[in-house]
GROMACS .gro file of C-alpha atoms in nm:
model
  514
    1ASN     CA    1 -14.790   0.658  17.591
    2SER     CA    2 -14.423   0.722  17.672
    3LEU     CA    3 -14.340   0.503  17.371
    4LEU     CA    4 -14.477   0.772  17.140
    5GLY     CA    5 -14.270   1.071  17.249
    6VAL     CA    6 -14.304   1.423  17.113
    7GLU     CA    7 -14.141   1.577  16.808
    8LYS     CA    8 -13.871   1.828  16.902
    9ASN     CA    9 -13.705   2.101  16.692
   10ILE     CA   10 -13.443   2.379  16.715
   11HIS     CA   11 -13.686   2.601  16.905
   12THR     CA   12 -13.731   2.344  17.181
   13LYS     CA   13 -13.394   2.392  17.355
   14PRO     CA   14 -13.448   2.750  17.483
   15MET     CA   15 -13.784   2.645  17.627
   16LEU     CA   16 -13.623   2.341  17.793
   17ASP     CA   17 -13.363   2.572  17.953
   18GLU     CA   18 -13.647   2.787  18.086
   19LEU     CA   19 -13.829   2.472  18.208
   20GLU     CA   20 -13.523   2.360  18.404
   21GLU     CA   21 -13.499   2.698  18.577
   22LEU     CA   22 -13.869   2.688  18.665
   23LYS     CA   23 -13.823   2.340  18.812
   24LYS     CA   24 -13.541   2.457  19.036
   25LYS     CA   25 -13.750   2.748  19.163
   26HIS     CA   26 -14.046   2.512  19.219
   27PHE     CA   27 -13.845   2.255  19.413
   28ASN     CA   28 -13.678   2.519  19.631
   29GLU     CA   29 -13.994   2.718  19.696
   30THR     CA   30 -14.140   2.671  20.047
   31ASP     CA   31 -14.443   2.898  20.026
   32PRO     CA   32 -14.743   2.679  19.925
   33GLU     CA   33 -14.916   2.946  19.717
   34LYS     CA   34 -14.601   3.041  19.528
   35LYS     CA   35 -14.519   2.674  19.479
   36LYS     CA   36 -14.863   2.619  19.328
   37LYS     CA   37 -14.811   2.909  19.084
   38GLU     CA   38 -14.469   2.775  18.983
   39ALA     CA   39 -14.627   2.434  18.916
   40ALA     CA   40 -14.889   2.597  18.692
   41LYS     CA   41 -14.615   2.777  18.497
   42ILE     CA   42 -14.433   2.443  18.449
   43THR     CA   43 -14.750   2.275  18.323
   44GLU     CA   44 -14.818   2.563  18.084
   45LEU     CA   45 -14.464   2.562  17.947
   46ILE     CA   46 -14.465   2.184  17.895
   47SER     CA   47 -14.791   2.220  17.703
   48GLU     CA   48 -14.624   2.484  17.486
   49ILE     CA   49 -14.314   2.270  17.428
   50THR     CA   50 -14.522   1.966  17.333
   51ASP     CA   51 -14.768   2.170  17.127
   52GLY     CA   52 -15.048   2.047  17.352
   53HIS     CA   53 -14.965   1.677  17.313
   54LYS     CA   54 -15.030   1.458  17.616
   55GLU     CA   55 -14.765   1.195  17.540
   56PHE     CA   56 -14.507   1.154  17.814
   57ASP     CA   57 -14.167   1.243  17.672
   58PHE     CA   58 -13.882   1.169  17.914
   59GLU     CA   59 -13.645   1.409  17.739
   60ILE     CA   60 -13.887   1.693  17.812
   61TYR     CA   61 -14.007   1.608  18.162
   62PHE     CA   62 -13.651   1.518  18.271
   63SER     CA   63 -13.457   1.747  18.038
   64GLU     CA   64 -13.202   1.828  18.308
   65VAL     CA   65 -13.106   1.459  18.333
   66PHE     CA   66 -13.024   1.442  17.963
   67LYS     CA   67 -12.851   1.780  17.965
   68GLU     CA   68 -12.627   1.703  18.264
   69LYS     CA   69 -12.571   1.326  18.233
   70LYS     CA   70 -12.692   1.229  17.886
   71GLY     CA   71 -12.946   0.997  18.042
   72PHE     CA   72 -13.046   0.805  18.356
   73ASP     CA   73 -12.819   0.588  18.567
   74VAL     CA   74 -13.090   0.325  18.606
   75VAL     CA   75 -13.418   0.229  18.438
   76ILE     CA   76 -13.607  -0.023  18.648
   77GLY     CA   77 -13.958  -0.159  18.634
   78ASN     CA   78 -14.226  -0.391  18.500
   79PRO     CA   79 -14.323  -0.272  18.150
   80PRO     CA   80 -14.675  -0.330  18.014
   81TYR     CA   81 -14.751  -0.663  17.847
   82VAL     CA   82 -14.985  -0.597  17.553
   83GLU     CA   83 -15.014  -0.836  17.257
   84PHE     CA   84 -14.971  -0.705  16.903
   85LYS     CA   85 -15.328  -0.794  16.806
   86LYS     CA   86 -15.460  -0.565  17.082
   87LEU     CA   87 -15.273  -0.256  16.957
   88LYS     CA   88 -15.450   0.009  16.753
   89SER     CA   89 -15.333   0.019  16.392
   90SER     CA   90 -15.239   0.388  16.430
   91PHE     CA   91 -14.999   0.295  16.712
   92LYS     CA   92 -14.853   0.009  16.508
   93ASP     CA   93 -14.765   0.248  16.225
   94ILE     CA   94 -14.581   0.483  16.462
   95PHE     CA   95 -14.402   0.200  16.643
   96ASN     CA   96 -14.289   0.040  16.315
   97LYS     CA   97 -14.124   0.367  16.213
   98SER     CA   98 -13.975   0.450  16.554
   99TYR     CA   99 -13.847   0.117  16.690
  100LYS     CA  100 -13.608  -0.132  16.535
  101SER     CA  101 -13.754  -0.409  16.752
  102ALA     CA  102 -14.113  -0.349  16.629
  103ARG     CA  103 -14.108  -0.645  16.393
  104GLY     CA  104 -14.350  -0.934  16.356
  105LYS     CA  105 -14.633  -0.986  16.603
  106TYR     CA  106 -14.445  -0.848  16.903
  107ASP     CA  107 -14.564  -0.776  17.256
  108ILE     CA  108 -14.536  -0.412  17.359
  109TYR     CA  109 -14.287  -0.484  17.641
  110VAL     CA  110 -14.033  -0.540  17.361
  111LEU     CA  111 -14.043  -0.171  17.272
  112PHE     CA  112 -13.986  -0.063  17.632
  113ILE     CA  113 -13.659  -0.258  17.636
  114GLU     CA  114 -13.545  -0.056  17.335
  115LEU     CA  115 -13.681   0.269  17.482
  116SER     CA  116 -13.475   0.207  17.796
  117HIS     CA  117 -13.159   0.218  17.588
  118ARG     CA  118 -13.251   0.569  17.471
  119LEU     CA  119 -13.312   0.680  17.830
  120LEU     CA  120 -12.987   0.546  17.977
  121ARG     CA  121 -12.652   0.721  17.993
  122ASN     CA  122 -12.356   0.522  17.868
  123LEU     CA  123 -12.296   0.226  18.104
  124GLY     CA  124 -12.632   0.289  18.274
  125GLN     CA  125 -12.830  -0.019  18.378
  126MET     CA  126 -13.175  -0.150  18.290
  127ILE     CA  127 -13.350  -0.394  18.526
  128PHE     CA  128 -13.687  -0.526  18.409
  129ILE     CA  129 -13.921  -0.807  18.495
  130ASN     CA  130 -14.094  -0.906  18.172
  131PRO     CA  131 -14.184  -1.213  17.964
  132THR     CA  132 -13.902  -1.441  17.853
  133THR     CA  133 -14.075  -1.539  17.531
  134PHE     CA  134 -13.868  -1.299  17.319
  135LEU     CA  135 -13.564  -1.520  17.387
  136LYS     CA  136 -13.701  -1.792  17.159
  137LYS     CA  137 -14.001  -1.665  16.965
  138ASP     CA  138 -13.968  -1.541  16.606
  139TYR     CA  139 -14.106  -1.196  16.694
  140GLY     CA  140 -13.810  -1.148  16.930
  141LYS     CA  141 -13.548  -1.179  16.657
  142ALA     CA  142 -13.520  -0.803  16.600
  143LEU     CA  143 -13.503  -0.736  16.975
  144ARG     CA  144 -13.238  -1.005  17.027
  145ASP     CA  145 -13.031  -0.842  16.756
  146PHE     CA  146 -13.080  -0.499  16.914
  147ILE     CA  147 -12.973  -0.628  17.257
  148ARG     CA  148 -12.672  -0.802  17.106
  149HIS     CA  149 -12.540  -0.478  16.956
  150ASN     CA  150 -12.642  -0.225  17.221
  151TYR     CA  151 -12.647  -0.389  17.564
  152ALA     CA  152 -12.411  -0.594  17.776
  153ILE     CA  153 -12.622  -0.861  17.943
  154LEU     CA  154 -12.531  -0.880  18.312
  155GLN     CA  155 -12.771  -1.150  18.420
  156ILE     CA  156 -13.098  -1.325  18.332
  157LEU     CA  157 -13.309  -1.501  18.595
  158ASP     CA  158 -13.566  -1.717  18.416
  159PHE     CA  159 -13.873  -1.817  18.621
  160ALA     CA  160 -13.964  -2.073  18.350
  161ASP     CA  161 -14.325  -2.188  18.406
  162LEU     CA  162 -14.359  -2.038  18.756
  163GLN     CA  163 -14.641  -1.783  18.767
  164ILE     CA  164 -14.501  -1.473  18.939
  165PHE     CA  165 -14.812  -1.257  18.903
  166GLU     CA  166 -15.128  -1.395  19.058
  167GLY     CA  167 -15.409  -1.448  18.809
  168VAL     CA  168 -15.190  -1.371  18.508
  169THR     CA  169 -15.046  -1.643  18.284
  170ASN     CA  170 -14.706  -1.510  18.181
  171TYR     CA  171 -14.364  -1.670  18.169
  172THR     CA  172 -14.137  -1.405  18.309
  173GLY     CA  173 -13.778  -1.340  18.407
  174LEU     CA  174 -13.556  -1.072  18.553
  175PHE     CA  175 -13.328  -0.902  18.301
  176PHE     CA  176 -13.020  -0.702  18.398
  177PHE     CA  177 -12.870  -0.513  18.101
  178ARG     CA  178 -12.605  -0.242  18.077
  179LYS     CA  179 -12.592   0.016  17.798
  180ASP     CA  180 -12.271  -0.108  17.646
  181SER     CA  181 -12.178  -0.245  17.304
  182ASN     CA  182 -11.902  -0.468  17.447
  183GLN     CA  183 -11.955  -0.803  17.274
  184CYS     CA  184 -11.711  -1.000  17.489
  185PHE     CA  185 -11.889  -0.962  17.824
  186GLU     CA  186 -11.983  -1.287  18.002
  187PHE     CA  187 -12.321  -1.297  18.173
  188GLY     CA  188 -12.504  -1.539  18.401
  189TYR     CA  189 -12.826  -1.721  18.310
  190HIS     CA  190 -13.027  -1.916  18.566
  191LYS     CA  191 -13.355  -2.103  18.518
  192PHE     CA  192 -13.555  -2.174  18.832
  193LYS     CA  193 -13.711  -2.520  18.859
  194ASN     CA  194 -13.965  -2.452  19.134
  195SER     CA  195 -14.100  -2.177  19.356
  196ASN     CA  196 -13.881  -2.267  19.655
  197ASP     CA  197 -13.577  -2.253  19.431
  198ALA     CA  198 -13.683  -1.909  19.307
  199LEU     CA  199 -13.748  -1.764  19.653
  200ALA     CA  200 -13.424  -1.898  19.795
  201ASP     CA  201 -13.201  -1.798  19.506
  202ILE     CA  202 -13.297  -1.444  19.408
  203SER     CA  203 -13.049  -1.186  19.529
  204LEU     CA  204 -13.123  -0.854  19.366
  205SER     CA  205 -12.822  -0.684  19.520
  206THR     CA  206 -12.575  -0.926  19.363
  207SER     CA  207 -12.771  -0.953  19.040
  208PHE     CA  208 -12.768  -0.575  19.005
  209ARG     CA  209 -12.389  -0.579  18.999
  210GLY     CA  210 -12.386  -0.865  18.751
  211ASP     CA  211 -12.208  -1.090  19.001
  212THR     CA  212 -12.249  -1.466  19.007
  213SER     CA  213 -12.325  -1.511  19.375
  214SER     CA  214 -12.287  -1.839  19.562
  215ASN     CA  215 -12.658  -1.837  19.639
  216ILE     CA  216 -12.747  -1.848  19.269
  217LYS     CA  217 -12.706  -2.216  19.180
  218ASP     CA  218 -12.624  -2.363  18.837
  219VAL     CA  219 -12.560  -2.028  18.673
  220ILE     CA  220 -12.450  -2.061  18.310
  221GLN     CA  221 -12.178  -1.823  18.200
  222VAL     CA  222 -12.235  -1.713  17.840
  223PRO     CA  223 -12.008  -1.481  17.635
  224SER     CA  224 -12.228  -1.218  17.471
  225ILE     CA  225 -12.029  -1.254  17.150
  226ASN     CA  226 -12.169  -1.606  17.113
  227LEU     CA  227 -12.528  -1.483  17.097
  228LYS     CA  228 -12.679  -1.479  16.751
  229GLU     CA  229 -13.001  -1.337  16.610
  230ASN     CA  230 -13.164  -1.680  16.625
  231HIS     CA  231 -13.323  -1.837  16.931
  232TRP     CA  232 -13.129  -1.801  17.253
  233ASP     CA  233 -13.125  -2.139  17.426
  234PHE     CA  234 -12.932  -2.142  17.754
  235HIS     CA  235 -12.830  -2.473  17.906
  236VAL     CA  236 -12.586  -2.610  18.161
  237GLU     CA  237 -12.267  -2.730  17.993
  238SER     CA  238 -12.355  -3.102  17.982
  239THR     CA  239 -12.695  -3.030  17.823
  240GLY     CA  240 -12.549  -2.782  17.576
  241ILE     CA  241 -12.284  -3.032  17.464
  242LEU     CA  242 -12.545  -3.305  17.418
  243LEU     CA  243 -12.781  -3.081  17.218
  244ASP     CA  244 -12.493  -2.978  16.993
  245LYS     CA  245 -12.406  -3.345  16.941
  246LEU     CA  246 -12.763  -3.421  16.834
  247ARG     CA  247 -12.751  -3.134  16.585
  248LEU     CA  248 -12.410  -3.234  16.448
  249GLY     CA  249 -12.449  -3.466  16.152
  250SER     CA  250 -12.826  -3.418  16.147
  251ASN     CA  251 -13.062  -3.225  15.925
  252GLU     CA  252 -13.328  -3.005  16.079
  253LEU     CA  253 -13.681  -3.138  16.035
  254VAL     CA  254 -13.763  -2.835  15.817
  255GLU     CA  255 -13.538  -2.982  15.547
  256LYS     CA  256 -13.737  -3.307  15.545
  257VAL     CA  257 -14.088  -3.163  15.526
  258GLU     CA  258 -14.315  -3.027  15.260
  259ALA     CA  259 -14.492  -2.812  15.519
  260ILE     CA  260 -14.557  -2.767  15.890
  261PHE     CA  261 -14.885  -2.587  15.948
  262GLN     CA  262 -15.141  -2.501  16.214
  263GLY     CA  263 -15.498  -2.624  16.191
  264ILE     CA  264 -15.785  -2.404  16.073
  265ALA     CA  265 -15.900  -2.096  16.262
  266SER     CA  266 -16.280  -2.082  16.244
  267GLY     CA  267 -16.336  -1.739  16.395
  268LYS     CA  268 -16.645  -1.877  16.571
  269ASP     CA  269 -16.604  -2.238  16.689
  270GLU     CA  270 -16.956  -2.266  16.830
  271VAL     CA  271 -17.100  -2.209  16.482
  272PHE     CA  272 -16.861  -2.397  16.253
  273TYR     CA  273 -16.780  -2.697  16.473
  274VAL     CA  274 -17.081  -2.928  16.488
  275THR     CA  275 -17.166  -3.276  16.618
  276ASP     CA  276 -17.400  -3.546  16.486
  277THR     CA  277 -17.683  -3.392  16.687
  278THR     CA  278 -17.669  -3.063  16.498
  279ILE     CA  279 -17.603  -3.237  16.166
  280LYS     CA  280 -17.920  -3.446  16.205
  281GLU     CA  281 -18.126  -3.156  16.339
  282TYR     CA  282 -18.056  -2.940  16.034
  283GLY     CA  283 -17.989  -3.215  15.781
  284LEU     CA  284 -17.648  -3.063  15.697
  285GLU     CA  285 -17.494  -3.184  15.370
  286ASN     CA  286 -17.194  -3.415  15.422
  287GLU     CA  287 -17.002  -3.287  15.119
  288ILE     CA  288 -16.871  -2.982  15.305
  289LEU     CA  289 -16.849  -3.143  15.650
  290PHE     CA  290 -16.516  -3.290  15.762
  291PRO     CA  291 -16.417  -3.468  16.085
  292LEU     CA  292 -16.215  -3.233  16.305
  293LEU     CA  293 -15.936  -3.301  16.554
  294LYS     CA  294 -15.889  -3.075  16.854
  295GLY     CA  295 -15.561  -3.071  17.043
  296GLN     CA  296 -15.706  -3.281  17.324
  297ASN     CA  297 -15.794  -3.558  17.073
  298VAL     CA  298 -15.430  -3.617  16.975
  299LYS     CA  299 -15.254  -3.880  17.183
  300ARG     CA  300 -14.928  -4.068  17.153
  301TYR     CA  301 -14.963  -4.309  16.859
  302SER     CA  302 -15.344  -4.285  16.875
  303LEU     CA  303 -15.643  -4.056  16.829
  304ASN     CA  304 -15.935  -4.003  17.062
  305TRP     CA  305 -16.180  -3.822  16.831
  306SER     CA  306 -16.453  -3.631  17.015
  307GLY     CA  307 -16.704  -3.645  16.726
  308TYR     CA  308 -16.679  -3.286  16.597
  309TYR     CA  309 -16.703  -3.189  16.232
  310VAL     CA  310 -16.616  -2.858  16.070
  311ILE     CA  311 -16.838  -2.681  15.817
  312TYR     CA  312 -16.592  -2.599  15.538
  313PRO     CA  313 -16.758  -2.367  15.279
  314TYR     CA  314 -16.471  -2.387  15.027
  315ASP     CA  315 -16.392  -2.583  14.712
  316LYS     CA  316 -16.094  -2.817  14.672
  317SER     CA  317 -15.872  -2.519  14.586
  318SER     CA  318 -15.964  -2.362  14.923
  319VAL     CA  319 -16.156  -2.085  14.742
  320VAL     CA  320 -16.477  -1.979  14.916
  321ILE     CA  321 -16.799  -2.108  14.760
  322PRO     CA  322 -17.004  -1.810  14.632
  323GLU     CA  323 -17.311  -1.742  14.844
  324SER     CA  324 -17.551  -1.812  14.557
  325ARG     CA  325 -17.393  -2.155  14.495
  326LEU     CA  326 -17.376  -2.232  14.866
  327LYS     CA  327 -17.749  -2.160  14.887
  328SER     CA  328 -17.840  -2.374  14.583
  329ASN     CA  329 -17.598  -2.666  14.631
  330TYR     CA  330 -17.599  -2.689  15.011
  331PRO     CA  331 -17.936  -2.541  15.117
  332SER     CA  332 -17.938  -2.700  15.465
  333VAL     CA  333 -17.591  -2.572  15.551
  334TYR     CA  334 -17.688  -2.232  15.414
  335ARG     CA  335 -18.008  -2.217  15.623
  336TYR     CA  336 -17.809  -2.317  15.931
  337LEU     CA  337 -17.548  -2.045  15.874
  338VAL     CA  338 -17.815  -1.781  15.808
  339LYS     CA  339 -17.980  -1.877  16.136
  340GLN     CA  340 -17.642  -1.827  16.310
  341LYS     CA  341 -17.568  -1.502  16.126
  342LEU     CA  342 -17.614  -1.284  16.435
  343MET     CA  343 -17.345  -1.487  16.611
  344LEU     CA  344 -17.112  -1.428  16.316
  345GLU     CA  345 -17.158  -1.050  16.324
  346GLY     CA  346 -16.949  -0.811  16.527
  347ARG     CA  347 -16.617  -0.976  16.444
  348GLU     CA  348 -16.418  -0.660  16.381
  349TYR     CA  349 -16.132  -0.837  16.208
  350PHE     CA  350 -16.386  -0.989  15.964
  351ASP     CA  351 -16.554  -0.655  15.904
  352ASN     CA  352 -16.218  -0.505  15.812
  353SER     CA  353 -16.134  -0.787  15.570
  354SER     CA  354 -16.264  -0.895  15.232
  355LYS     CA  355 -16.405  -1.221  15.366
  356LYS     CA  356 -16.765  -1.334  15.323
  357TRP     CA  357 -16.982  -1.332  15.635
  358TYR     CA  358 -17.002  -1.715  15.638
  359GLU     CA  359 -16.628  -1.783  15.598
  360LEU     CA  360 -16.376  -1.930  15.837
  361TRP     CA  361 -16.106  -1.688  15.950
  362ASN     CA  362 -15.830  -1.909  15.810
  363GLN     CA  363 -15.928  -2.217  15.613
  364ARG     CA  364 -15.570  -2.337  15.541
  365LYS     CA  365 -15.521  -2.560  15.235
  366TYR     CA  366 -15.785  -2.822  15.166
  367THR     CA  367 -15.533  -3.041  14.982
  368ASN     CA  368 -15.302  -3.055  15.285
  369PHE     CA  369 -15.579  -3.206  15.497
  370MET     CA  370 -15.630  -3.475  15.234
  371LYS     CA  371 -15.273  -3.605  15.272
  372THR     CA  372 -15.113  -3.834  15.527
  373ARG     CA  373 -14.968  -3.622  15.807
  374ILE     CA  374 -14.809  -3.641  16.149
  375VAL     CA  375 -15.013  -3.438  16.400
  376THR     CA  376 -14.928  -3.300  16.743
  377PRO     CA  377 -15.131  -3.101  16.998
  378GLU     CA  378 -15.015  -2.741  17.027
  379ILE     CA  379 -14.971  -2.767  17.406
  380SER     CA  380 -14.856  -3.092  17.563
  381ASP     CA  381 -14.656  -3.225  17.857
  382ARG     CA  382 -14.464  -3.465  17.632
  383ASN     CA  383 -14.415  -3.560  17.267
  384ASN     CA  384 -14.758  -3.681  17.150
  385PHE     CA  385 -14.734  -3.744  16.777
  386VAL     CA  386 -14.973  -3.952  16.567
  387ILE     CA  387 -15.039  -4.020  16.197
  388THR     CA  388 -15.368  -3.926  16.028
  389ASP     CA  389 -15.497  -3.902  15.671
  390SER     CA  390 -15.864  -3.826  15.726
  391PHE     CA  391 -15.902  -3.547  15.980
  392PHE     CA  392 -15.895  -3.170  15.963
  393GLY     CA  393 -15.755  -2.996  16.271
  394ASN     CA  394 -15.826  -2.683  16.474
  395THR     CA  395 -15.575  -2.419  16.586
  396LYS     CA  396 -15.468  -2.636  16.879
  397THR     CA  397 -15.311  -2.885  16.638
  398TYR     CA  398 -14.998  -2.868  16.424
  399HIS     CA  399 -14.950  -3.083  16.115
  400ILE     CA  400 -14.630  -3.216  15.956
  401LEU     CA  401 -14.627  -3.309  15.586
  402LEU     CA  402 -14.315  -3.500  15.486
  403LYS     CA  403 -14.150  -3.473  15.145
  404GLU     CA  404 -14.144  -3.853  15.121
  405HIS     CA  405 -14.502  -3.977  15.137
  406ASP     CA  406 -14.461  -4.354  15.173
  407ALA     CA  407 -14.597  -4.527  15.483
  408GLY     CA  408 -14.256  -4.656  15.592
  409THR     CA  409 -14.109  -4.306  15.603
  410TYR     CA  410 -14.404  -4.175  15.807
  411ASN     CA  411 -14.375  -4.463  16.055
  412PHE     CA  412 -14.000  -4.407  16.089
  413PHE     CA  413 -14.046  -4.035  16.158
  414LEU     CA  414 -14.328  -4.112  16.400
  415GLY     CA  415 -14.095  -4.339  16.598
  416LEU     CA  416 -13.824  -4.072  16.603
  417LEU     CA  417 -14.057  -3.792  16.712
  418ASN     CA  418 -14.210  -3.997  16.992
  419SER     CA  419 -13.871  -4.116  17.118
  420ARG     CA  420 -13.742  -4.020  17.460
  421LEU     CA  421 -13.431  -3.861  17.305
  422LEU     CA  422 -13.613  -3.621  17.072
  423GLU     CA  423 -13.859  -3.541  17.350
  424TYR     CA  424 -13.558  -3.438  17.559
  425PHE     CA  425 -13.423  -3.227  17.272
  426TYR     CA  426 -13.756  -3.064  17.195
  427GLN     CA  427 -13.838  -2.967  17.552
  428SER     CA  428 -13.492  -2.813  17.582
  429ILE     CA  429 -13.558  -2.565  17.302
  430THR     CA  430 -13.930  -2.483  17.322
  431SER     CA  431 -14.132  -2.243  17.536
  432PRO     CA  432 -14.251  -2.374  17.874
  433HIS     CA  433 -14.611  -2.345  17.992
  434ALA     CA  434 -14.758  -2.373  18.339
  435GLY     CA  435 -14.798  -2.717  18.490
  436GLY     CA  436 -14.509  -2.880  18.305
  437PHE     CA  437 -14.650  -2.827  17.954
  438TYR     CA  438 -14.467  -2.714  17.641
  439ALA     CA  439 -14.551  -2.536  17.314
  440TYR     CA  440 -14.542  -2.751  16.999
  441LYS     CA  441 -14.532  -2.499  16.716
  442THR     CA  442 -14.375  -2.463  16.373
  443GLN     CA  443 -14.081  -2.246  16.479
  444PHE     CA  444 -13.969  -2.514  16.728
  445LEU     CA  445 -14.078  -2.828  16.542
  446GLU     CA  446 -13.875  -2.739  16.236
  447ARG     CA  447 -13.555  -2.735  16.445
  448ILE     CA  448 -13.577  -3.101  16.552
  449PRO     CA  449 -13.257  -3.280  16.440
  450VAL     CA  450 -13.316  -3.577  16.207
  451ARG     CA  451 -13.029  -3.819  16.153
  452ASP     CA  452 -13.006  -4.012  15.826
  453CYS     CA  453 -13.074  -4.373  15.916
  454PRO     CA  454 -12.918  -4.684  15.758
  455PRO     CA  455 -13.163  -4.962  15.663
  456HIS     CA  456 -13.047  -5.197  15.940
  457LEU     CA  457 -13.169  -4.941  16.199
  458ARG     CA  458 -13.455  -4.789  16.002
  459THR     CA  459 -13.643  -5.112  15.931
  460PRO     CA  460 -13.661  -5.232  16.294
  461ILE     CA  461 -13.798  -4.892  16.405
  462ILE     CA  462 -14.066  -4.907  16.133
  463THR     CA  463 -14.158  -5.262  16.239
  464LEU     CA  464 -14.195  -5.162  16.605
  465VAL     CA  465 -14.406  -4.857  16.513
  466ASP     CA  466 -14.631  -5.085  16.305
  467LYS     CA  467 -14.682  -5.306  16.610
  468ILE     CA  468 -14.762  -5.006  16.833
  469LEU     CA  469 -15.013  -4.865  16.581
  470SER     CA  470 -15.182  -5.204  16.544
  471SER     CA  471 -15.214  -5.237  16.923
  472LYS     CA  472 -15.350  -4.883  16.958
  473LYS     CA  473 -15.598  -4.939  16.674
  474ARG     CA  474 -15.742  -5.241  16.857
  475ASN     CA  475 -15.729  -5.070  17.195
  476PRO     CA  476 -15.628  -4.699  17.228
  477ALA     CA  477 -15.540  -4.762  17.594
  478ALA     CA  478 -15.306  -5.054  17.513
  479ASN     CA  479 -14.976  -5.048  17.704
  480THR     CA  480 -14.699  -5.026  17.445
  481SER     CA  481 -14.424  -4.904  17.677
  482ASN     CA  482 -14.200  -5.206  17.610
  483LEU     CA  483 -14.214  -5.147  17.235
  484GLU     CA  484 -14.149  -4.775  17.285
  485ALA     CA  485 -13.851  -4.852  17.509
  486GLN     CA  486 -13.702  -5.064  17.229
  487ILE     CA  487 -13.741  -4.772  16.988
  488ASP     CA  488 -13.571  -4.544  17.244
  489GLN     CA  489 -13.265  -4.771  17.250
  490MET     CA  490 -13.248  -4.778  16.870
  491VAL     CA  491 -13.270  -4.399  16.854
  492TYR     CA  492 -12.991  -4.364  17.112
  493LYS     CA  493 -12.777  -4.584  16.888
  494LEU     CA  494 -12.872  -4.385  16.579
  495TYR     CA  495 -12.747  -4.062  16.742
  496ASP     CA  496 -12.436  -4.232  16.889
  497LEU     CA  497 -12.516  -4.158  17.253
  498THR     CA  498 -12.285  -4.278  17.529
  499ASP     CA  499 -12.413  -4.441  17.850
  500GLU     CA  500 -12.350  -4.114  18.035
  501GLU     CA  501 -12.551  -3.917  17.778
  502ILE     CA  502 -12.836  -4.169  17.792
  503GLU     CA  503 -12.841  -4.120  18.168
  504ILE     CA  504 -12.877  -3.742  18.122
  505VAL     CA  505 -13.175  -3.796  17.892
  506ALA     CA  506 -13.332  -4.053  18.126
  507LYS     CA  507 -13.297  -3.819  18.423
  508GLU     CA  508 -13.457  -3.522  18.248
  509THR     CA  509 -13.748  -3.722  18.100
  510LYS     CA  510 -13.806  -3.944  18.404
  511GLY     CA  511 -14.173  -4.005  18.481
  512LYS     CA  512 -14.297  -3.874  18.147
  513LYS     CA  513 -14.348  -4.216  17.990
  514ALA     CA  514 -14.671  -4.413  18.002
   0.00000   0.00000   0.00000
């Protein structure tokens, strides 16, 4: 509750002066009984200053620090990690008014980084261990901008997908910031590749000073002035140069697409996702049943459908079917949903919305699912893209609708997206997950560089993709590695890679090919 603070006014200062004197008497008192009485006086006065509020306000409890030094020398710790969706709406309203970094669906640790700035004296230092996701995620944009203008970054130690806290899945790092608006300060960034690397390389004493110690290997030196509001991607020089080369002369994928969207969110999978067994048992009407892809069903150039359908109680405009019409036109589906009504109750977010009790939480656009798309699983260890025109998808799938809808264009893009080169690019910019997995989401997908391709290179890629798709259609387990390797070489040529640059890509993606 230290994020909330307490409102202070002109009458507060005399009471703070009295509080500081009471503290001195309390700390210097040696008689236990007198010390206890002094403590009671302090508690009573703090209650008076705060008007009975229980929030922990640093400027009250440590008023002497702010009076004498204008803040702390050091703020160090492990702030709470609490997702936006778990915050009470009353807290959200206060945070939105009080913190510049309270934007989007942030995690609460973000606000503690901003709070630390208020608590520090000029040139004081903040040292936190907290998630690294704000470096790349959209919700971190406001915080990145705040850091850029108010802190000098001394050092960042990124643990990548190593799990530092037992039993907790978080991707954390150590952050060493100084309260300083100097935009020209160079800082070190280091990403650990494995646990032995992490244990051997951490040196808090040198990191605290912002030094680049000899026992911290492959530290990237980054001028703070180069940091922008957008995603902060840190790479060793050779990787950074190569990524810039891929971007140069390319368009981002977002410019080539009609939409990139996540699959539907049912709000209760066990009710809305059904198999043939349930369909036959209840005689569910096929008109509002659609085959559904889960993330695990999406493979490289092929699909491995698990036989699930989604009950989709909406018309072709994605407008919910009125209950009376659902009952009359689809009586079996209606009876099934009524029977499951108890399972659909108690969803607080539904209760607080205008949705019908039998609705999905987010149905997306029906028309988008009727179009040819490129689909990827949300979490994957490599680029696993495939084309579909007949499946819906759940939240563990992301869908790419191109502006050009012809089959040749889709096959060309499929070859690009599954290439070793764009896998290397993508995994360099996205968020890591435990076990060597990566997040495939809109905010990262839309940044993939797409080079305009002349016909003499485009046509051979389309032909090879056709061959791969034909092989996978006959046998999903077919080995198409030779055909994929040919596409890789064509893509290297398309992006003008040198032999040395191809070697960098091969080294970083080694062992990830089937």
